């Protein structure tokens, strides 16, 4: 008899992926009174397991092993599939990060389970998961449901669901599990990892400052970066700025870049093409700074400043610094 | 070396879409190659040229997807194959992955399978990873650069873009990769390429040709209906002021009131 909800909690070098807690919070809601189990794979991940309990897990399955130190598809998929077969949870959730999408899709394929990817709303209708997903470049919403029997899989778009606050009084059980694949059975080897240092990842950021064609060149991103830094936010960009070679692709927000949902999105010198909107329209508050009062971005924005971003951005940076003391 | 690129047509993302009263969408008839696949198809052609190999462009779908295959042929793929069968109508990502994996097995000598990062219409990438799992091959997703490909040594080394940085991974072949737009500058078809593609006979493989079992094609998920996006509340408030400093101060006040700062 299948029961309870299993959440794959992602971590990188012992640091939990914040969006995993959002999935854990949703698991608590969907489980009703049933058990919520977290699964943590990595090396040296004891503190992640403990935090999973404080965030709502009743039990944490921990696979702590050198073969799991870096994310790789084969060992992670094989282990999650084995855990699902053994524990038969009713529902399996994860954050819809790159690894989360891969691991759940791979395990669902192995088990023959239905999977709903990158959902922004999730409910149970007659015991089956029903989800809302933005499709067609974020222009419409699709309502989809699991129809098959057995464990039901879903990945949750980061920042679409609230994260539960840690509760230090919660207790739970930590259970060690062994990896499925030995190193010599894994075809891929991680040779290097060039970490993003000193910057906040777009997916996690609560504040994003983005620049577009209006910044005019690579040095035009300096005032964008300074404001982002003053606000403790991340730097984004439109496709036009990336295609012009002014800033690397990993900063691109939009249909062919990243989809983000920060609390605050400041678009500077971005006209707001539909493809850009697809990446940022779920931001809580959008601010548009543009010389052209007719720019489509103003239709989406909550606040607008019509003006030169090279005057407005430094003024905002100065104001933020002044208020922070 | 044999590289297979998997593609399909998707509605033009620049087109306006409206949801009808019954929750269906008029997708319009302006279908284009899935934007992400332009990079995947280009990469397949670049690799086959660099390694004197063969590139196959593959789709699973109705003849609506013929144009994606012709696009592949026009920019340099050697052959195109379409998989379709009534039994695939209504299948979900698992059935789709089953069909792609079966076609790749039937081709037999495939070293590398390339996908674009995701499908622009249904906004998902799950089928990519499911193909890798069904083949039992390694999956290297979000590849921004192929550092090295040594077919004789059965080895590929790639840079993957992740949320945490750039991961360099080496794997044995065969493998499945998905590519992001950093990987190349998409090739565009030449006049001669288009002429050649127009004349190409594209074989259609059925479920029986692939030995697909009807049970494996049963959907586990169902699309119920479409909805319009919720309208964003209110209209824009333009912050006025004599100077940039005055506007900045007013905006910061508003953002503090909104509790986003």
XYZ file of C-alpha atoms in Angstrom:
586
model
C 0.000 0.000 0.000
C 1.576 3.190 -1.117
C 1.529 6.106 1.254
C 3.252 9.313 2.163
C 5.294 11.763 0.161
C 8.967 11.473 -0.746
C 10.991 14.613 -1.497
C 14.386 14.532 -3.174
C 16.330 17.282 -1.407
C 19.116 18.683 -3.554
C 22.378 19.991 -2.172
C 25.655 21.288 -3.525
C 28.783 20.699 -1.435
C 26.726 20.311 1.728
C 24.617 23.409 1.091
C 20.902 22.692 0.542
C 19.103 23.991 -2.536
C 16.572 26.462 -1.111
C 13.858 25.396 -3.564
C 13.974 21.872 -2.083
C 12.401 23.263 1.109
C 9.540 24.647 -0.968
C 8.948 21.097 -2.242
C 9.140 19.806 1.321
C 6.529 22.353 2.407
C 4.234 21.240 -0.405
C 4.842 17.603 0.568
C 3.579 18.337 4.089
C 0.391 19.838 2.623
C -0.205 16.950 0.188
C 0.620 14.253 2.762
C -2.230 15.349 5.025
C -1.414 13.430 8.164
C 0.778 10.926 6.299
C 4.535 10.604 6.555
C 6.924 12.893 4.701
C 10.295 11.403 3.822
C 13.267 13.333 2.448
C 16.055 11.744 0.429
C 19.481 13.405 0.459
C 22.337 12.192 -1.769
C 25.892 13.494 -1.484
C 29.008 13.390 0.621
C 29.109 15.066 4.025
C 25.414 15.916 3.999
C 24.486 15.269 7.646
C 23.581 18.927 8.266
C 21.311 18.954 5.203
C 19.489 15.904 6.608
C 19.049 17.620 9.967
C 17.703 20.749 8.326
C 15.247 18.602 6.318
C 13.760 17.416 9.626
C 13.461 20.995 10.917
C 11.787 21.944 7.612
C 9.132 19.228 7.871
C 10.505 15.736 7.110
C 9.570 12.906 9.481
C 12.347 10.723 8.179
C 15.425 11.360 6.040
C 17.070 8.733 3.876
C 20.717 9.734 3.569
C 23.080 8.280 1.000
C 26.495 9.633 1.980
C 29.111 8.349 -0.411
C 32.006 9.471 -2.612
C 30.147 8.289 -5.746
C 27.433 10.834 -4.936
C 29.718 13.775 -4.094
C 28.984 15.473 -7.436
C 25.651 15.308 -9.216
C 25.653 12.709 -11.986
C 22.616 11.316 -13.767
C 23.209 7.561 -13.538
C 23.949 7.054 -9.814
C 21.308 9.572 -8.707
C 18.554 8.148 -10.928
C 19.370 4.541 -10.008
C 19.282 5.344 -6.294
C 16.073 7.380 -6.365
C 14.327 4.681 -8.446
C 15.411 2.023 -5.965
C 14.171 4.063 -2.992
C 10.797 4.602 -4.698
C 10.454 0.896 -5.491
C 11.322 -0.046 -1.927
C 9.251 2.560 -0.057
C 6.355 2.946 -2.548
C 5.498 6.575 -1.711
C 2.218 7.838 -3.145
C 3.916 11.032 -4.368
C 7.517 11.935 -5.254
C 8.508 15.622 -5.403
C 11.612 17.719 -6.073
C 12.495 21.272 -7.007
C 12.469 21.786 -10.786
C 16.162 22.634 -10.894
C 18.321 21.148 -13.647
C 19.273 18.153 -11.484
C 15.773 17.814 -10.029
C 14.219 17.632 -13.491
C 16.750 15.021 -14.614
C 16.600 12.801 -11.547
C 12.822 12.647 -11.305
C 12.356 12.150 -15.063
C 14.938 9.352 -15.099
C 13.447 7.601 -12.083
C 9.900 8.018 -13.418
C 10.999 6.397 -16.700
C 12.532 3.481 -14.841
C 9.395 2.948 -12.768
C 6.875 3.799 -15.487
C 5.401 6.609 -13.396
C 3.617 9.773 -14.505
C 5.563 13.022 -14.089
C 4.448 16.673 -14.147
C 7.429 18.995 -14.719
C 8.006 22.548 -13.496
C 4.606 23.071 -11.927
C 3.487 26.325 -10.299
C 0.412 24.927 -8.550
C -0.305 21.456 -7.254
C -3.333 19.759 -5.694
C -4.843 16.325 -5.165
C -8.098 15.568 -6.993
C -9.515 12.158 -6.115
C -6.101 10.937 -5.022
C -4.404 12.040 -8.254
C -2.000 14.944 -8.600
C -3.273 17.841 -10.644
C -0.934 20.649 -11.618
C -0.774 23.982 -13.354
C 2.246 24.564 -15.603
C 3.143 27.628 -17.669
C 3.577 26.543 -21.304
C 4.207 28.136 -24.712
C 6.861 30.464 -23.426
C 4.816 31.300 -20.346
C 1.964 32.708 -22.407
C -0.713 30.281 -21.207
C -1.226 27.854 -18.345
C -1.802 24.153 -18.868
C -3.760 22.094 -16.352
C -2.485 18.516 -16.275
C -3.117 15.476 -14.127
C -1.584 12.113 -13.373
C -3.812 9.278 -14.557
C -1.605 6.207 -14.084
C -1.381 4.049 -10.987
C 1.588 3.909 -8.643
C 3.885 6.682 -7.422
C 3.059 10.111 -8.861
C 5.984 12.416 -9.687
C 6.150 16.212 -9.920
C 8.859 18.875 -9.981
C 8.067 22.307 -8.545
C 9.208 25.554 -10.103
C 11.587 27.304 -7.697
C 9.979 30.194 -5.796
C 6.452 29.269 -6.896
C 5.639 27.724 -3.493
C 6.348 29.036 0.033
C 9.262 27.527 1.945
C 8.487 26.347 5.489
C 10.523 28.076 8.211
C 12.801 25.709 10.142
C 11.260 24.499 13.406
C 14.023 23.542 15.881
C 11.564 21.566 18.014
C 10.829 19.057 15.255
C 12.387 15.623 15.504
C 12.755 12.841 13.006
C 14.664 9.768 12.056
C 17.789 9.718 9.882
C 18.312 6.449 8.013
C 21.481 5.647 6.066
C 21.008 4.119 2.613
C 23.690 2.662 0.353
C 24.296 3.808 -3.218
C 23.167 1.473 -6.015
C 26.046 1.953 -8.442
C 29.740 1.444 -7.682
C 32.156 3.952 -9.239
C 33.284 1.560 -11.973
C 29.647 1.095 -13.054
C 29.220 4.849 -13.668
C 30.015 5.983 -17.233
C 30.500 9.666 -16.420
C 33.291 11.276 -14.400
C 33.293 14.869 -13.183
C 36.624 16.432 -14.124
C 36.150 19.990 -12.898
C 33.622 22.400 -11.494
C 34.014 26.079 -12.075
C 31.739 27.493 -9.439
C 29.802 30.683 -9.793
C 31.541 32.686 -7.110
C 30.687 35.964 -5.524
C 27.393 36.184 -7.368
C 23.920 35.041 -6.479
C 22.288 32.549 -8.806
C 19.337 33.898 -10.763
C 17.110 30.998 -9.772
C 17.597 31.598 -6.033
C 17.619 35.386 -6.101
C 14.899 37.343 -4.334
C 16.028 40.470 -6.209
C 17.200 40.647 -9.817
C 18.482 43.686 -11.705
C 18.557 43.107 -15.461
C 19.998 45.062 -18.339
C 19.007 45.007 -21.991
C 19.840 46.629 -25.279
C 19.610 50.027 -23.572
C 22.835 49.472 -21.584
C 24.654 49.917 -24.902
C 27.723 47.754 -24.306
C 29.587 45.489 -21.880
C 30.574 48.431 -19.633
C 26.896 49.412 -19.525
C 26.379 46.487 -17.159
C 28.547 48.204 -14.514
C 25.683 50.299 -13.065
C 23.404 47.227 -13.309
C 25.911 45.166 -11.308
C 26.433 47.928 -8.746
C 22.718 48.198 -8.011
C 22.392 44.394 -7.837
C 25.289 44.283 -5.409
C 23.870 47.066 -3.232
C 20.529 45.205 -3.091
C 22.116 41.791 -2.533
C 20.589 40.601 -5.792
C 21.593 38.852 -8.988
C 22.324 40.276 -12.433
C 20.086 39.341 -15.342
C 20.053 40.275 -18.992
C 17.818 40.254 -22.031
C 18.549 38.149 -25.071
C 19.567 41.258 -27.029
C 22.365 42.015 -24.537
C 23.545 38.390 -24.492
C 23.461 38.033 -28.273
C 25.481 41.254 -28.564
C 28.145 39.552 -26.443
C 27.947 42.103 -23.604
C 27.305 39.527 -20.875
C 27.513 35.703 -20.712
C 24.533 33.536 -21.561
C 24.073 32.269 -17.991
C 22.629 35.710 -17.150
C 19.916 35.526 -19.800
C 16.341 35.770 -18.537
C 13.554 34.751 -20.869
C 12.239 32.017 -23.017
C 15.642 30.837 -24.243
C 17.306 31.684 -20.953
C 16.270 31.257 -17.338
C 12.779 31.548 -15.928
C 12.869 33.497 -12.661
C 10.345 34.488 -9.987
C 12.032 36.995 -7.674
C 10.253 39.305 -5.240
C 11.664 42.278 -7.124
C 12.701 42.433 -10.791
C 14.247 45.668 -12.046
C 14.427 45.835 -15.835
C 16.786 48.548 -17.070
C 16.926 49.344 -20.759
C 14.812 46.310 -21.595
C 11.925 46.907 -23.990
C 10.114 43.786 -22.805
C 9.667 41.474 -25.770
C 7.226 38.628 -25.187
C 10.152 36.180 -25.012
C 11.709 38.193 -22.164
C 8.370 38.452 -20.364
C 8.125 34.649 -20.458
C 11.130 34.535 -18.135
C 10.139 37.127 -15.545
C 6.418 37.819 -15.562
C 5.839 35.874 -12.331
C 8.066 38.269 -10.370
C 6.142 39.768 -7.453
C 7.033 43.401 -8.208
C 8.438 44.541 -11.551
C 10.165 47.897 -11.979
C 10.855 49.199 -15.475
C 13.466 51.828 -16.234
C 13.448 52.915 -19.841
C 13.933 56.048 -21.942
C 11.002 55.083 -24.161
C 7.676 55.611 -22.357
C 6.013 53.380 -24.987
C 8.215 50.333 -24.219
C 6.013 47.234 -23.662
C 7.792 46.530 -20.358
C 5.781 49.367 -18.754
C 2.561 47.417 -19.382
C 3.865 44.604 -17.198
C 5.540 46.749 -14.547
C 4.154 47.875 -11.194
C 6.469 50.911 -11.124
C 8.151 52.707 -13.950
C 10.777 55.390 -14.315
C 11.003 57.039 -17.700
C 14.590 58.153 -17.960
C 18.205 57.400 -18.700
C 19.315 54.240 -16.904
C 22.830 55.693 -16.576
C 21.355 58.380 -14.316
C 18.608 56.380 -12.638
C 20.593 53.252 -11.692
C 23.450 55.112 -9.929
C 20.855 57.257 -8.124
C 19.077 54.103 -6.945
C 22.380 52.537 -5.839
C 23.276 55.670 -3.877
C 19.803 55.744 -2.285
C 19.966 52.065 -1.288
C 23.445 52.514 0.233
C 22.296 55.635 2.096
C 19.317 53.815 3.643
C 21.333 50.774 4.593
C 23.671 53.165 6.373
C 30.498 8.176 -36.034
C 26.721 8.347 -36.123
C 24.958 11.230 -34.384
C 21.175 11.454 -34.108
C 19.370 14.711 -33.420
C 15.780 14.495 -32.196
C 13.484 17.366 -33.091
C 9.923 18.441 -33.714
C 7.937 21.433 -34.855
C 6.430 23.777 -32.304
C 4.093 26.758 -32.662
C 5.911 30.036 -33.261
C 6.552 31.484 -29.807
C 6.123 35.016 -31.119
C 2.528 34.265 -32.172
C -0.410 35.421 -30.065
C -2.285 32.593 -28.414
C -5.791 32.706 -27.009
C -7.549 30.149 -24.905
C -11.046 29.340 -26.141
C -14.096 28.943 -23.912
C -13.749 25.153 -23.820
C -10.174 25.342 -22.517
C -8.534 24.455 -25.824
C -6.034 26.547 -27.742
C -5.962 27.562 -31.330
C -2.305 26.786 -31.976
C -2.428 28.493 -35.350
C -0.632 27.094 -38.328
C 2.685 28.860 -38.080
C 4.771 25.915 -36.943
C 8.532 26.340 -36.711
C 11.421 24.077 -35.694
C 11.500 24.015 -31.891
C 13.839 26.998 -31.234
C 16.189 24.981 -28.988
C 16.539 22.316 -31.667
C 18.182 24.736 -34.087
C 21.261 24.503 -31.872
C 20.957 20.723 -31.568
C 20.624 20.183 -35.325
C 23.531 22.527 -36.026
C 25.694 20.687 -33.493
C 24.869 17.331 -35.079
C 25.965 18.658 -38.488
C 29.142 20.270 -37.093
C 30.099 17.023 -35.326
C 29.480 14.803 -38.330
C 31.570 17.160 -40.477
C 34.407 17.251 -37.940
C 34.433 13.478 -37.490
C 33.546 12.385 -41.042
C 30.473 10.715 -39.660
C 26.786 10.520 -40.337
C 23.951 12.665 -38.942
C 20.339 11.525 -38.732
C 17.459 13.830 -37.878
C 14.608 12.028 -36.151
C 11.116 13.015 -35.127
C 8.234 11.195 -33.494
C 5.026 12.768 -34.705
C 2.517 13.341 -37.470
C 3.435 14.845 -40.844
C 3.041 18.260 -39.146
C 6.639 17.675 -38.117
C 7.930 17.030 -41.623
C 9.273 20.603 -41.823
C 11.568 20.069 -38.828
C 13.048 17.053 -40.601
C 13.455 19.000 -43.863
C 15.176 21.782 -41.930
C 17.614 19.166 -40.605
C 18.286 17.817 -44.089
C 18.613 21.314 -45.538
C 21.414 22.269 -43.166
C 23.333 19.053 -43.689
C 21.903 15.973 -41.969
C 22.388 12.860 -44.126
C 19.034 11.239 -43.496
C 15.694 11.927 -41.846
C 13.350 9.459 -40.171
C 9.846 10.029 -38.929
C 8.256 7.684 -36.439
C 4.484 7.704 -36.368
C 1.641 5.369 -35.650
C -1.931 5.778 -34.473
C -0.856 3.928 -31.338
C 1.323 6.935 -30.433
C -1.588 9.381 -30.577
C -2.174 10.705 -27.062
C 0.986 9.197 -25.577
C 2.846 11.234 -22.947
C 6.567 11.740 -22.406
C 7.089 8.084 -21.440
C 5.537 6.736 -24.626
C 7.378 9.348 -26.673
C 10.679 8.365 -25.030
C 9.911 4.695 -25.638
C 9.454 5.399 -29.358
C 12.609 7.542 -29.647
C 14.678 4.926 -27.790
C 13.305 2.148 -30.024
C 14.156 4.112 -33.176
C 17.694 4.701 -31.920
C 18.074 0.986 -31.177
C 16.813 0.180 -34.669
C 19.392 2.527 -36.213
C 21.854 0.378 -34.302
C 25.196 2.154 -34.610
C 24.403 5.436 -32.820
C 27.204 7.056 -30.783
C 25.537 10.261 -29.666
C 21.961 11.550 -29.369
C 21.421 15.316 -29.226
C 18.324 17.175 -28.034
C 17.612 20.880 -27.661
C 17.226 21.910 -24.020
C 13.452 21.677 -23.993
C 10.342 21.843 -26.143
C 9.087 25.402 -26.414
C 5.408 24.451 -26.718
C 4.772 22.108 -23.806
C 7.730 23.619 -21.910
C 9.242 20.385 -20.769
C 12.480 18.455 -21.048
C 11.463 15.266 -19.234
C 11.353 13.201 -22.454
C 15.085 13.883 -22.992
C 16.139 12.294 -19.713
C 13.624 9.490 -20.183
C 15.156 8.573 -23.541
C 18.577 8.346 -21.865
C 17.190 6.131 -19.122
C 15.328 3.858 -21.508
C 18.496 3.423 -23.564
C 20.502 2.932 -20.360
C 22.966 5.598 -21.575
C 24.539 8.409 -19.637
C 22.777 11.782 -19.751
C 24.694 15.039 -20.043
C 22.163 17.857 -19.864
C 22.545 21.615 -20.518
C 25.745 21.220 -22.536
C 27.293 24.585 -23.439
C 30.425 23.177 -25.088
C 31.769 19.857 -26.309
C 35.362 20.037 -25.124
C 36.472 16.794 -26.738
C 34.927 13.951 -28.678
C 37.075 10.916 -29.391
C 34.997 8.330 -31.205
C 37.801 5.754 -31.384
C 38.397 6.017 -27.626
C 34.589 6.064 -27.059
C 34.855 9.250 -25.007
C 33.144 12.651 -24.817
C 33.979 15.590 -22.542
C 31.514 18.444 -22.147
C 30.886 21.603 -20.153
C 27.449 21.644 -18.542
C 25.811 24.835 -17.292
C 24.311 24.245 -13.855
C 22.867 26.524 -11.172
C 26.133 26.171 -9.270
C 28.602 26.771 -12.078
C 30.108 25.031 -15.071
C 30.651 21.307 -14.604
C 33.158 19.560 -16.864
C 32.200 15.911 -17.310
C 33.806 13.106 -19.281
C 31.752 10.119 -20.278
C 31.951 7.028 -22.384
C 29.963 6.800 -25.612
C 27.177 6.234 -26.435
C 25.585 9.131 -24.606
C 22.594 11.468 -24.737
C 23.195 15.214 -24.483
C 20.941 18.266 -24.428
C 22.343 21.578 -25.598
C 21.849 25.228 -24.650
C 22.363 28.181 -26.959
C 26.008 28.756 -25.956
C 26.930 25.660 -27.950
C 27.027 27.237 -31.431
C 25.663 29.749 -33.902
C 22.741 28.025 -35.631
C 23.268 27.239 -39.306
C 20.669 28.420 -41.748
C 19.638 26.415 -44.795
C 21.133 27.282 -48.159
C 19.098 27.401 -51.341
C 20.682 24.161 -52.531
C 20.088 22.548 -49.155
C 16.413 23.452 -49.267
C 16.115 22.040 -52.814
C 17.754 18.783 -51.776
C 15.591 18.480 -48.658
C 12.416 19.113 -50.666
C 13.189 16.110 -52.854
C 14.146 13.767 -50.025
C 11.974 10.727 -49.370
C 11.496 10.475 -45.620
C 10.700 6.982 -44.354
C 8.001 6.565 -41.700
C 8.567 3.874 -39.096
C 5.476 2.419 -37.418
C 5.040 1.017 -33.923
C 5.282 -2.460 -35.445
C 8.541 -1.566 -37.250
C 9.986 -0.634 -33.853
C 8.442 -3.550 -31.973
C 6.651 -1.107 -29.649
C 4.356 -2.664 -27.122
C 0.980 -0.901 -26.722
C 1.193 -1.166 -22.918
C 4.436 0.854 -22.898
C 2.699 3.652 -24.794
C -0.162 4.049 -22.321
C -0.152 7.628 -20.997
C 0.294 8.165 -17.250
C -0.588 11.835 -17.472
C -3.300 13.805 -19.191
C -3.595 17.379 -20.393
C -6.978 18.603 -19.150
C -7.333 22.199 -20.339
C -5.578 25.513 -20.881
C -6.089 28.711 -18.936
C -5.229 32.325 -19.580
C -2.551 33.777 -17.325
C -3.967 35.692 -14.373
C -3.892 39.367 -15.229
C -1.220 41.315 -13.410
C -2.937 43.566 -10.928
C -3.201 47.290 -11.407
C -1.422 49.405 -13.904
C 2.010 50.882 -13.856
C 2.703 53.842 -11.611
C 5.215 56.124 -13.280
C 7.477 57.646 -10.666
C 7.875 61.337 -11.393
C 10.476 63.698 -10.055
C 12.647 66.658 -10.986
C 15.894 64.698 -10.744
C 17.035 61.110 -10.922
C 17.783 61.340 -7.184
C 14.219 62.377 -6.383
C 12.780 59.559 -8.523
C 15.153 57.061 -6.927
C 14.140 58.063 -3.402
C 10.420 57.821 -4.249
C 10.850 54.402 -5.864
C 12.766 53.029 -2.880
C 9.951 54.274 -0.597
C 7.395 52.389 -2.700
C 9.464 49.205 -2.709
C 9.804 49.336 1.067
C 6.003 49.778 1.339
C 5.594 46.727 -0.923
C 7.893 44.815 1.468
C 10.188 43.681 -1.334
C 13.085 45.627 0.191
